[in-house]
PDB file of C-alpha atoms in Angstrom:
ATOM      1  CA  GLY A 445      54.964 136.332  79.876  1.00 79.00           C
ATOM      2  CA  GLU A 446      58.039 138.359  79.446  1.00 87.00           C
ATOM      3  CA  ASN A 447      60.965 137.158  77.290  1.00 92.00           C
ATOM      4  CA  VAL A 448      64.796 138.284  77.757  1.00 95.00           C
ATOM      5  CA  GLU A 449      67.013 137.529  75.601  1.00 96.00           C
ATOM      6  CA  GLN A 450      70.888 137.929  76.239  1.00 97.00           C
ATOM      7  CA  HIS A 451      73.880 137.963  74.018  1.00 97.00           C
ATOM      8  CA  PRO A 452      76.619 136.909  73.898  1.00 97.00           C
ATOM      9  CA  SER A 453      76.799 134.304  76.043  1.00 95.00           C
ATOM     10  CA  THR A 454      80.438 133.833  76.267  1.00 97.00           C
ATOM     11  CA  LEU A 455      82.929 137.120  76.121  1.00 98.00           C
ATOM     12  CA  SER A 456      86.897 137.052  76.423  1.00 98.00           C
ATOM     13  CA  VAL A 457      88.634 140.586  76.939  1.00 97.00           C
ATOM     14  CA  GLN A 458      92.027 141.827  77.458  1.00 97.00           C
ATOM     15  CA  GLU A 459      92.207 143.610  80.830  1.00 97.00           C
ATOM     16  CA  GLY A 460      91.716 147.468  80.366  1.00 97.00           C
ATOM     17  CA  ASP A 461      89.465 146.838  77.438  1.00 97.00           C
ATOM     18  CA  SER A 462      85.734 147.559  77.366  1.00 98.00           C
ATOM     19  CA  ALA A 463      83.180 144.646  77.611  1.00 98.00           C
ATOM     20  CA  VAL A 464      79.293 145.177  76.460  1.00 98.00           C
ATOM     21  CA  ILE A 465      76.504 142.667  76.946  1.00 98.00           C
ATOM     22  CA  LYS A 466      73.337 143.100  75.076  1.00 98.00           C
ATOM     23  CA  CYS A 467      69.439 142.216  76.079  1.00 98.00           C
ATOM     24  CA  THR A 468      66.481 142.628  74.665  1.00 98.00           C
ATOM     25  CA  TYR A 469      62.714 142.402  76.121  1.00 96.00           C
ATOM     26  CA  SER A 470      59.375 141.723  74.680  1.00 95.00           C
ATOM     27  CA  ASP A 471      57.169 143.339  77.098  1.00 91.00           C
ATOM     28  CA  SER A 472      56.452 146.867  76.694  1.00 90.00           C
ATOM     29  CA  ALA A 473      55.108 147.034  80.359  1.00 88.00           C
ATOM     30  CA  SER A 474      58.404 146.078  81.779  1.00 90.00           C
ATOM     31  CA  ASN A 475      59.883 149.010  83.530  1.00 89.00           C
ATOM     32  CA  TYR A 476      62.916 147.812  85.641  1.00 89.00           C
ATOM     33  CA  PHE A 477      66.175 146.489  84.435  1.00 93.00           C
ATOM     34  CA  PRO A 478      68.860 145.171  86.643  1.00 93.00           C
ATOM     35  CA  TRP A 479      71.752 143.456  86.270  1.00 97.00           C
ATOM     36  CA  TYR A 480      73.297 140.977  88.403  1.00 97.00           C
ATOM     37  CA  LYS A 481      76.995 139.374  88.919  1.00 97.00           C
ATOM     38  CA  GLN A 482      77.644 135.993  89.866  1.00 97.00           C
ATOM     39  CA  GLU A 483      80.915 134.841  91.008  1.00 96.00           C
ATOM     40  CA  LEU A 484      82.101 131.432  91.163  1.00 93.00           C
ATOM     41  CA  GLY A 485      80.136 129.462  93.849  1.00 91.00           C
ATOM     42  CA  LYS A 486      78.072 132.176  95.006  1.00 93.00           C
ATOM     43  CA  GLY A 487      74.414 133.616  94.260  1.00 95.00           C
ATOM     44  CA  PRO A 488      73.994 135.992  91.748  1.00 96.00           C
ATOM     45  CA  GLN A 489      74.003 140.001  93.154  1.00 95.00           C
ATOM     46  CA  LEU A 490      72.831 143.346  92.105  1.00 94.00           C
ATOM     47  CA  ILE A 491      75.417 145.550  90.638  1.00 96.00           C
ATOM     48  CA  ILE A 492      73.343 148.145  88.871  1.00 95.00           C
ATOM     49  CA  ASP A 493      69.819 148.696  87.680  1.00 93.00           C
ATOM     50  CA  ILE A 494      67.931 151.093  85.685  1.00 92.00           C
ATOM     51  CA  ARG A 495      64.319 152.211  85.496  1.00 87.00           C
ATOM     52  CA  SER A 496      62.324 153.287  82.292  1.00 82.00           C
ATOM     53  CA  ASN A 497      62.264 156.931  83.055  1.00 81.00           C
ATOM     54  CA  VAL A 498      65.974 156.873  82.649  1.00 80.00           C
ATOM     55  CA  GLY A 499      68.047 156.314  79.286  1.00 89.00           C
ATOM     56  CA  GLU A 500      71.449 155.901  81.092  1.00 93.00           C
ATOM     57  CA  LYS A 501      73.070 155.049  84.369  1.00 92.00           C
ATOM     58  CA  LYS A 502      76.657 154.930  85.655  1.00 95.00           C
ATOM     59  CA  ASP A 503      78.180 153.814  88.555  1.00 93.00           C
ATOM     60  CA  GLN A 504      82.232 153.959  88.429  1.00 95.00           C
ATOM     61  CA  ARG A 505      83.222 151.647  85.868  1.00 97.00           C
ATOM     62  CA  ILE A 506      79.931 150.255  85.043  1.00 98.00           C
ATOM     63  CA  ALA A 507      77.047 151.728  82.901  1.00 97.00           C
ATOM     64  CA  VAL A 508      73.897 150.881  81.683  1.00 97.00           C
ATOM     65  CA  THR A 509      71.871 151.820  78.851  1.00 96.00           C
ATOM     66  CA  LEU A 510      67.774 151.610  77.781  1.00 96.00           C
ATOM     67  CA  ASN A 511      66.310 151.950  74.912  1.00 95.00           C
ATOM     68  CA  LYS A 512      62.453 151.456  75.498  1.00 93.00           C
ATOM     69  CA  THR A 513      61.247 152.153  72.020  1.00 93.00           C
ATOM     70  CA  ALA A 514      63.940 149.204  70.495  1.00 94.00           C
ATOM     71  CA  LYS A 515      62.904 147.411  73.962  1.00 95.00           C
ATOM     72  CA  HIS A 516      66.769 146.590  74.424  1.00 95.00           C
ATOM     73  CA  PHE A 517      69.315 147.590  77.230  1.00 97.00           C
ATOM     74  CA  SER A 518      73.000 147.141  77.441  1.00 98.00           C
ATOM     75  CA  LEU A 519      75.574 146.669  80.201  1.00 98.00           C
ATOM     76  CA  HIS A 520      79.197 148.366  79.420  1.00 98.00           C
ATOM     77  CA  ILE A 521      82.213 147.627  81.870  1.00 98.00           C
ATOM     78  CA  THR A 522      85.216 149.929  80.788  1.00 97.00           C
ATOM     79  CA  GLU A 523      88.948 149.388  82.002  1.00 97.00           C
ATOM     80  CA  THR A 524      88.068 145.593  82.376  1.00 98.00           C
ATOM     81  CA  GLN A 525      89.950 143.744  85.472  1.00 97.00           C
ATOM     82  CA  PRO A 526      90.484 140.173  86.266  1.00 96.00           C
ATOM     83  CA  GLU A 527      88.092 140.413  88.944  1.00 96.00           C
ATOM     84  CA  ASP A 528      85.126 141.152  86.726  1.00 97.00           C
ATOM     85  CA  SER A 529      85.367 137.714  85.474  1.00 98.00           C
ATOM     86  CA  ALA A 530      82.137 136.227  86.426  1.00 97.00           C
ATOM     87  CA  VAL A 531      78.577 135.348  84.674  1.00 97.00           C
ATOM     88  CA  TYR A 532      76.270 138.658  84.244  1.00 98.00           C
ATOM     89  CA  PHE A 533      72.566 138.012  84.089  1.00 97.00           C
ATOM     90  CA  CYS A 534      70.202 140.883  82.709  1.00 97.00           C
ATOM     91  CA  ALA A 535      66.783 140.816  84.231  1.00 94.00           C
ATOM     92  CA  ALA A 536      63.447 142.690  83.299  1.00 92.00           C
ATOM     93  CA  SER A 537      60.183 143.421  85.390  1.00 86.00           C
ATOM     94  CA  SER A 538      57.280 145.437  85.547  1.00 79.00           C
ATOM     95  CA  ARG A 539      56.966 146.646  89.372  1.00 67.00           C
ATOM     96  CA  GLY A 540      52.995 146.215  90.683  1.00 61.00           C
ATOM     97  CA  SER A 541      52.083 143.743  88.112  1.00 59.00           C
ATOM     98  CA  THR A 542      54.448 140.565  88.706  1.00 61.00           C
ATOM     99  CA  LEU A 543      54.460 140.731  92.533  1.00 63.00           C
ATOM    100  CA  GLY A 544      58.294 140.736  92.491  1.00 66.00           C
ATOM    101  CA  ARG A 545      58.957 138.406  89.840  1.00 81.00           C
ATOM    102  CA  LEU A 546      62.298 138.862  87.387  1.00 87.00           C
ATOM    103  CA  TYR A 547      62.648 137.779  84.182  1.00 90.00           C
ATOM    104  CA  PHE A 548      66.467 136.574  83.464  1.00 92.00           C
ATOM    105  CA  GLY A 549      68.432 136.211  80.120  1.00 95.00           C
ATOM    106  CA  ARG A 550      70.291 133.013  79.948  1.00 94.00           C
ATOM    107  CA  GLY A 551      73.688 134.903  81.415  1.00 95.00           C
ATOM    108  CA  THR A 552      77.150 135.838  79.839  1.00 97.00           C
ATOM    109  CA  GLN A 553      80.382 134.422  80.782  1.00 96.00           C
ATOM    110  CA  LEU A 554      83.006 137.215  81.044  1.00 98.00           C
ATOM    111  CA  THR A 555      86.663 136.391  81.130  1.00 98.00           C
ATOM    112  CA  VAL A 556      89.021 138.922  81.320  1.00 97.00           C
ATOM    113  CA  TRP A 557      92.681 138.025  80.571  1.00 95.00           C
ATOM    114  CA  PRO A 558      95.462 139.552  82.343  1.00 91.00           C
TER     115      PRO A 558
ATOM    116  CA  ASP B1080      71.353 141.728 108.474  1.00 64.00           C
ATOM    117  CA  ALA B1081      72.771 138.240 107.507  1.00 81.00           C
ATOM    118  CA  GLY B1082      71.075 137.912 104.075  1.00 94.00           C
ATOM    119  CA  VAL B1083      69.096 134.958 102.692  1.00 97.00           C
ATOM    120  CA  ILE B1084      69.753 131.983 104.628  1.00 97.00           C
ATOM    121  CA  GLN B1085      70.082 128.568 102.750  1.00 98.00           C
ATOM    122  CA  SER B1086      70.589 125.190 104.027  1.00 97.00           C
ATOM    123  CA  PRO B1087      72.346 122.696 103.835  1.00 97.00           C
ATOM    124  CA  ARG B1088      75.023 124.068 101.424  1.00 97.00           C
ATOM    125  CA  HIS B1089      75.900 120.754 100.054  1.00 97.00           C
ATOM    126  CA  GLU B1090      73.734 117.793  99.693  1.00 97.00           C
ATOM    127  CA  VAL B1091      74.588 114.789  98.263  1.00 97.00           C
ATOM    128  CA  THR B1092      72.102 111.598  98.117  1.00 97.00           C
ATOM    129  CA  GLU B1093      71.172 108.360  96.424  1.00 97.00           C
ATOM    130  CA  MET B1094      68.508 108.458  93.716  1.00 97.00           C
ATOM    131  CA  GLY B1095      65.189 107.758  95.432  1.00 96.00           C
ATOM    132  CA  GLN B1096      66.080 109.424  98.543  1.00 97.00           C
ATOM    133  CA  GLU B1097      63.956 112.797  99.722  1.00 97.00           C
ATOM    134  CA  VAL B1098      65.632 116.178  99.627  1.00 98.00           C
ATOM    135  CA  THR B1099      64.612 118.920 101.626  1.00 98.00           C
ATOM    136  CA  LEU B1100      66.163 122.421 101.071  1.00 98.00           C
ATOM    137  CA  ARG B1101      65.734 125.032 103.507  1.00 98.00           C
ATOM    138  CA  CYS B1102      65.365 128.890 102.983  1.00 98.00           C
ATOM    139  CA  LYS B1103      65.564 131.847 105.526  1.00 98.00           C
ATOM    140  CA  PRO B1104      64.448 135.030 103.881  1.00 97.00           C
ATOM    141  CA  ILE B1105      65.773 138.561 104.896  1.00 95.00           C
ATOM    142  CA  SER B1106      63.546 139.726 107.539  1.00 94.00           C
ATOM    143  CA  GLY B1107      60.923 142.271 106.177  1.00 91.00           C
ATOM    144  CA  HIS B1108      60.815 141.003 102.651  1.00 91.00           C
ATOM    145  CA  ASN B1109      57.584 139.708 101.424  1.00 89.00           C
ATOM    146  CA  SER B1110      58.538 137.870  98.260  1.00 90.00           C
ATOM    147  CA  LEU B1111      60.342 134.308  98.095  1.00 94.00           C
ATOM    148  CA  PHE B1112      61.595 132.820  95.038  1.00 95.00           C
ATOM    149  CA  TRP B1113      63.380 129.459  94.389  1.00 97.00           C
ATOM    150  CA  TYR B1114      65.513 128.969  91.008  1.00 97.00           C
ATOM    151  CA  ARG B1115      67.331 126.088  89.678  1.00 96.00           C
ATOM    152  CA  GLN B1116      70.709 126.625  87.979  1.00 95.00           C
ATOM    153  CA  THR B1117      72.245 124.168  85.352  1.00 93.00           C
ATOM    154  CA  MET B1118      74.768 124.498  82.546  1.00 87.00           C
ATOM    155  CA  MET B1119      72.208 123.394  80.396  1.00 87.00           C
ATOM    156  CA  ARG B1120      69.000 125.219  81.297  1.00 86.00           C
ATOM    157  CA  GLY B1121      70.584 128.614  82.986  1.00 87.00           C
ATOM    158  CA  LEU B1122      68.810 129.879  85.855  1.00 91.00           C
ATOM    159  CA  GLU B1123      64.976 128.590  86.032  1.00 91.00           C
ATOM    160  CA  LEU B1124      62.433 130.025  88.194  1.00 92.00           C
ATOM    161  CA  LEU B1125      60.687 127.043  89.972  1.00 95.00           C
ATOM    162  CA  ILE B1126      58.059 128.907  92.138  1.00 95.00           C
ATOM    163  CA  TYR B1127      57.677 131.978  93.835  1.00 92.00           C
ATOM    164  CA  PHE B1128      55.637 133.176  97.041  1.00 92.00           C
ATOM    165  CA  ASN B1129      53.973 136.637  97.834  1.00 89.00           C
ATOM    166  CA  ASN B1130      52.831 137.121 101.344  1.00 91.00           C
ATOM    167  CA  ASN B1131      53.729 133.356 101.983  1.00 93.00           C
ATOM    168  CA  VAL B1132      51.023 132.317  99.343  1.00 93.00           C
ATOM    169  CA  PRO B1133      52.505 130.431  95.995  1.00 93.00           C
ATOM    170  CA  ILE B1134      51.900 132.825  93.059  1.00 89.00           C
ATOM    171  CA  ASP B1135      53.294 130.826  90.325  1.00 88.00           C
ATOM    172  CA  ASP B1136      54.667 127.411  90.427  1.00 90.00           C
ATOM    173  CA  SER B1137      54.713 126.846  86.642  1.00 89.00           C
ATOM    174  CA  GLY B1138      58.318 126.311  86.501  1.00 90.00           C
ATOM    175  CA  MET B1139      58.219 123.267  89.143  1.00 93.00           C
ATOM    176  CA  PRO B1140      59.349 120.257  86.917  1.00 87.00           C
ATOM    177  CA  GLU B1141      57.063 117.739  88.207  1.00 85.00           C
ATOM    178  CA  ASP B1142      54.989 116.514  90.594  1.00 91.00           C
ATOM    179  CA  ARG B1143      58.053 115.199  92.430  1.00 95.00           C
ATOM    180  CA  PHE B1144      58.967 118.687  93.851  1.00 97.00           C
ATOM    181  CA  SER B1145      56.967 120.490  96.221  1.00 97.00           C
ATOM    182  CA  ALA B1146      57.676 123.857  97.846  1.00 97.00           C
ATOM    183  CA  LYS B1147      55.882 125.347 101.294  1.00 97.00           C
ATOM    184  CA  MET B1148      56.129 128.673 102.980  1.00 97.00           C
ATOM    185  CA  PRO B1149      54.436 128.319 106.352  1.00 96.00           C
ATOM    186  CA  ASN B1150      55.647 131.590 107.520  1.00 94.00           C
ATOM    187  CA  ALA B1151      57.355 134.892 106.487  1.00 94.00           C
ATOM    188  CA  SER B1152      60.494 133.482 107.722  1.00 95.00           C
ATOM    189  CA  PHE B1153      60.962 130.158 106.424  1.00 96.00           C
ATOM    190  CA  SER B1154      60.403 128.116 103.385  1.00 98.00           C
ATOM    191  CA  THR B1155      61.619 124.912 102.264  1.00 98.00           C
ATOM    192  CA  LEU B1156      61.799 122.983  98.771  1.00 98.00           C
ATOM    193  CA  LYS B1157      61.158 119.408  98.707  1.00 98.00           C
ATOM    194  CA  ILE B1158      62.077 116.416  96.354  1.00 97.00           C
ATOM    195  CA  GLN B1159      60.517 113.213  96.714  1.00 97.00           C
ATOM    196  CA  PRO B1160      61.968 110.801  95.098  1.00 96.00           C
ATOM    197  CA  SER B1161      65.082 112.621  93.912  1.00 96.00           C
ATOM    198  CA  GLU B1162      66.529 111.866  90.578  1.00 96.00           C
ATOM    199  CA  PRO B1163      70.058 112.226  89.072  1.00 96.00           C
ATOM    200  CA  ARG B1164      68.745 114.785  86.576  1.00 95.00           C
ATOM    201  CA  ASP B1165      67.703 116.954  89.671  1.00 96.00           C
ATOM    202  CA  SER B1166      71.579 117.699  90.518  1.00 97.00           C
ATOM    203  CA  ALA B1167      72.037 121.423  90.119  1.00 97.00           C
ATOM    204  CA  VAL B1168      72.408 124.461  92.286  1.00 97.00           C
ATOM    205  CA  TYR B1169      69.118 125.851  94.053  1.00 98.00           C
ATOM    206  CA  PHE B1170      69.069 129.382  95.077  1.00 98.00           C
ATOM    207  CA  CYS B1171      66.477 130.933  97.091  1.00 97.00           C
ATOM    208  CA  ALA B1172      66.307 134.831  96.923  1.00 95.00           C
ATOM    209  CA  SER B1173      64.007 137.089  98.661  1.00 93.00           C
ATOM    210  CA  SER B1174      62.643 140.841  97.999  1.00 89.00           C
ATOM    211  CA  LEU B1175      60.354 143.475  98.658  1.00 83.00           C
ATOM    212  CA  GLU B1176      58.013 143.878  96.253  1.00 69.00           C
ATOM    213  CA  GLU B1177      57.647 147.709  96.682  1.00 64.00           C
ATOM    214  CA  ALA B1178      61.361 148.405  96.462  1.00 56.00           C
ATOM    215  CA  TYR B1179      61.221 147.822  92.613  1.00 60.00           C
ATOM    216  CA  ASN B1180      61.843 144.035  92.755  1.00 67.00           C
ATOM    217  CA  GLU B1181      65.511 143.964  93.496  1.00 81.00           C
ATOM    218  CA  GLN B1182      66.064 140.516  94.534  1.00 89.00           C
ATOM    219  CA  PHE B1183      68.750 139.218  97.258  1.00 93.00           C
ATOM    220  CA  PHE B1184      70.154 135.562  96.585  1.00 96.00           C
ATOM    221  CA  GLY B1185      71.279 133.121  98.995  1.00 96.00           C
ATOM    222  CA  PRO B1186      74.662 131.279  98.524  1.00 96.00           C
ATOM    223  CA  GLY B1187      72.640 128.332  96.964  1.00 97.00           C
ATOM    224  CA  THR B1188      72.491 124.739  97.892  1.00 98.00           C
ATOM    225  CA  ARG B1189      74.500 122.512  95.617  1.00 97.00           C
ATOM    226  CA  LEU B1190      72.550 119.025  94.958  1.00 98.00           C
ATOM    227  CA  THR B1191      73.898 116.009  93.725  1.00 98.00           C
ATOM    228  CA  VAL B1192      71.913 112.745  93.221  1.00 97.00           C
ATOM    229  CA  LEU B1193      73.974 109.594  92.832  1.00 96.00           C
TER     230      LEU B1193
END
């Protein structure tokens, strides 16, 4: 099955700086790559996703990039704010072949210091 | 829509007792997932269903764990007998397979086995 690796496991940044989280995947059939944010005491929530026919996607301060050749994708958060502090998970799946299953990375604990 | 509903939100029990966790997926979703989250192991997929049929239960730790989905709007995860190492947060998530597998997570059940 698919194997998703995520780095770093923890990340601390100053408010206003940028944060980058990187993931790699193993299955070339994967074509959907979502990112989830988990705040303390809550379930993970989708914040952005990218499909394999797109190389980059932006939504305000967050952006995702995908390199299909190298099998890696990244989450970029600019102008970080304390409310961005959370655990972020990347995931991968192959639409149509896994009946909805997502393969998650281990997560990155992001702390933004004011 | 109320989102994915899980009950109870917190459960404290003694070793050897039976524990039943409940989940109501989002109406219309046809895939349902049970996850376990711990600091040591991260977010683990235990079992998932598609159209009420169990697809992959390879993540279920051992025979003490069982899951059912008697209809499209209800699922249970049962642990019998429970052990202290089962203490974790258990999440239920649902998705619409045709919608690129975006999963919607419930708030989780925090289980403590004494």
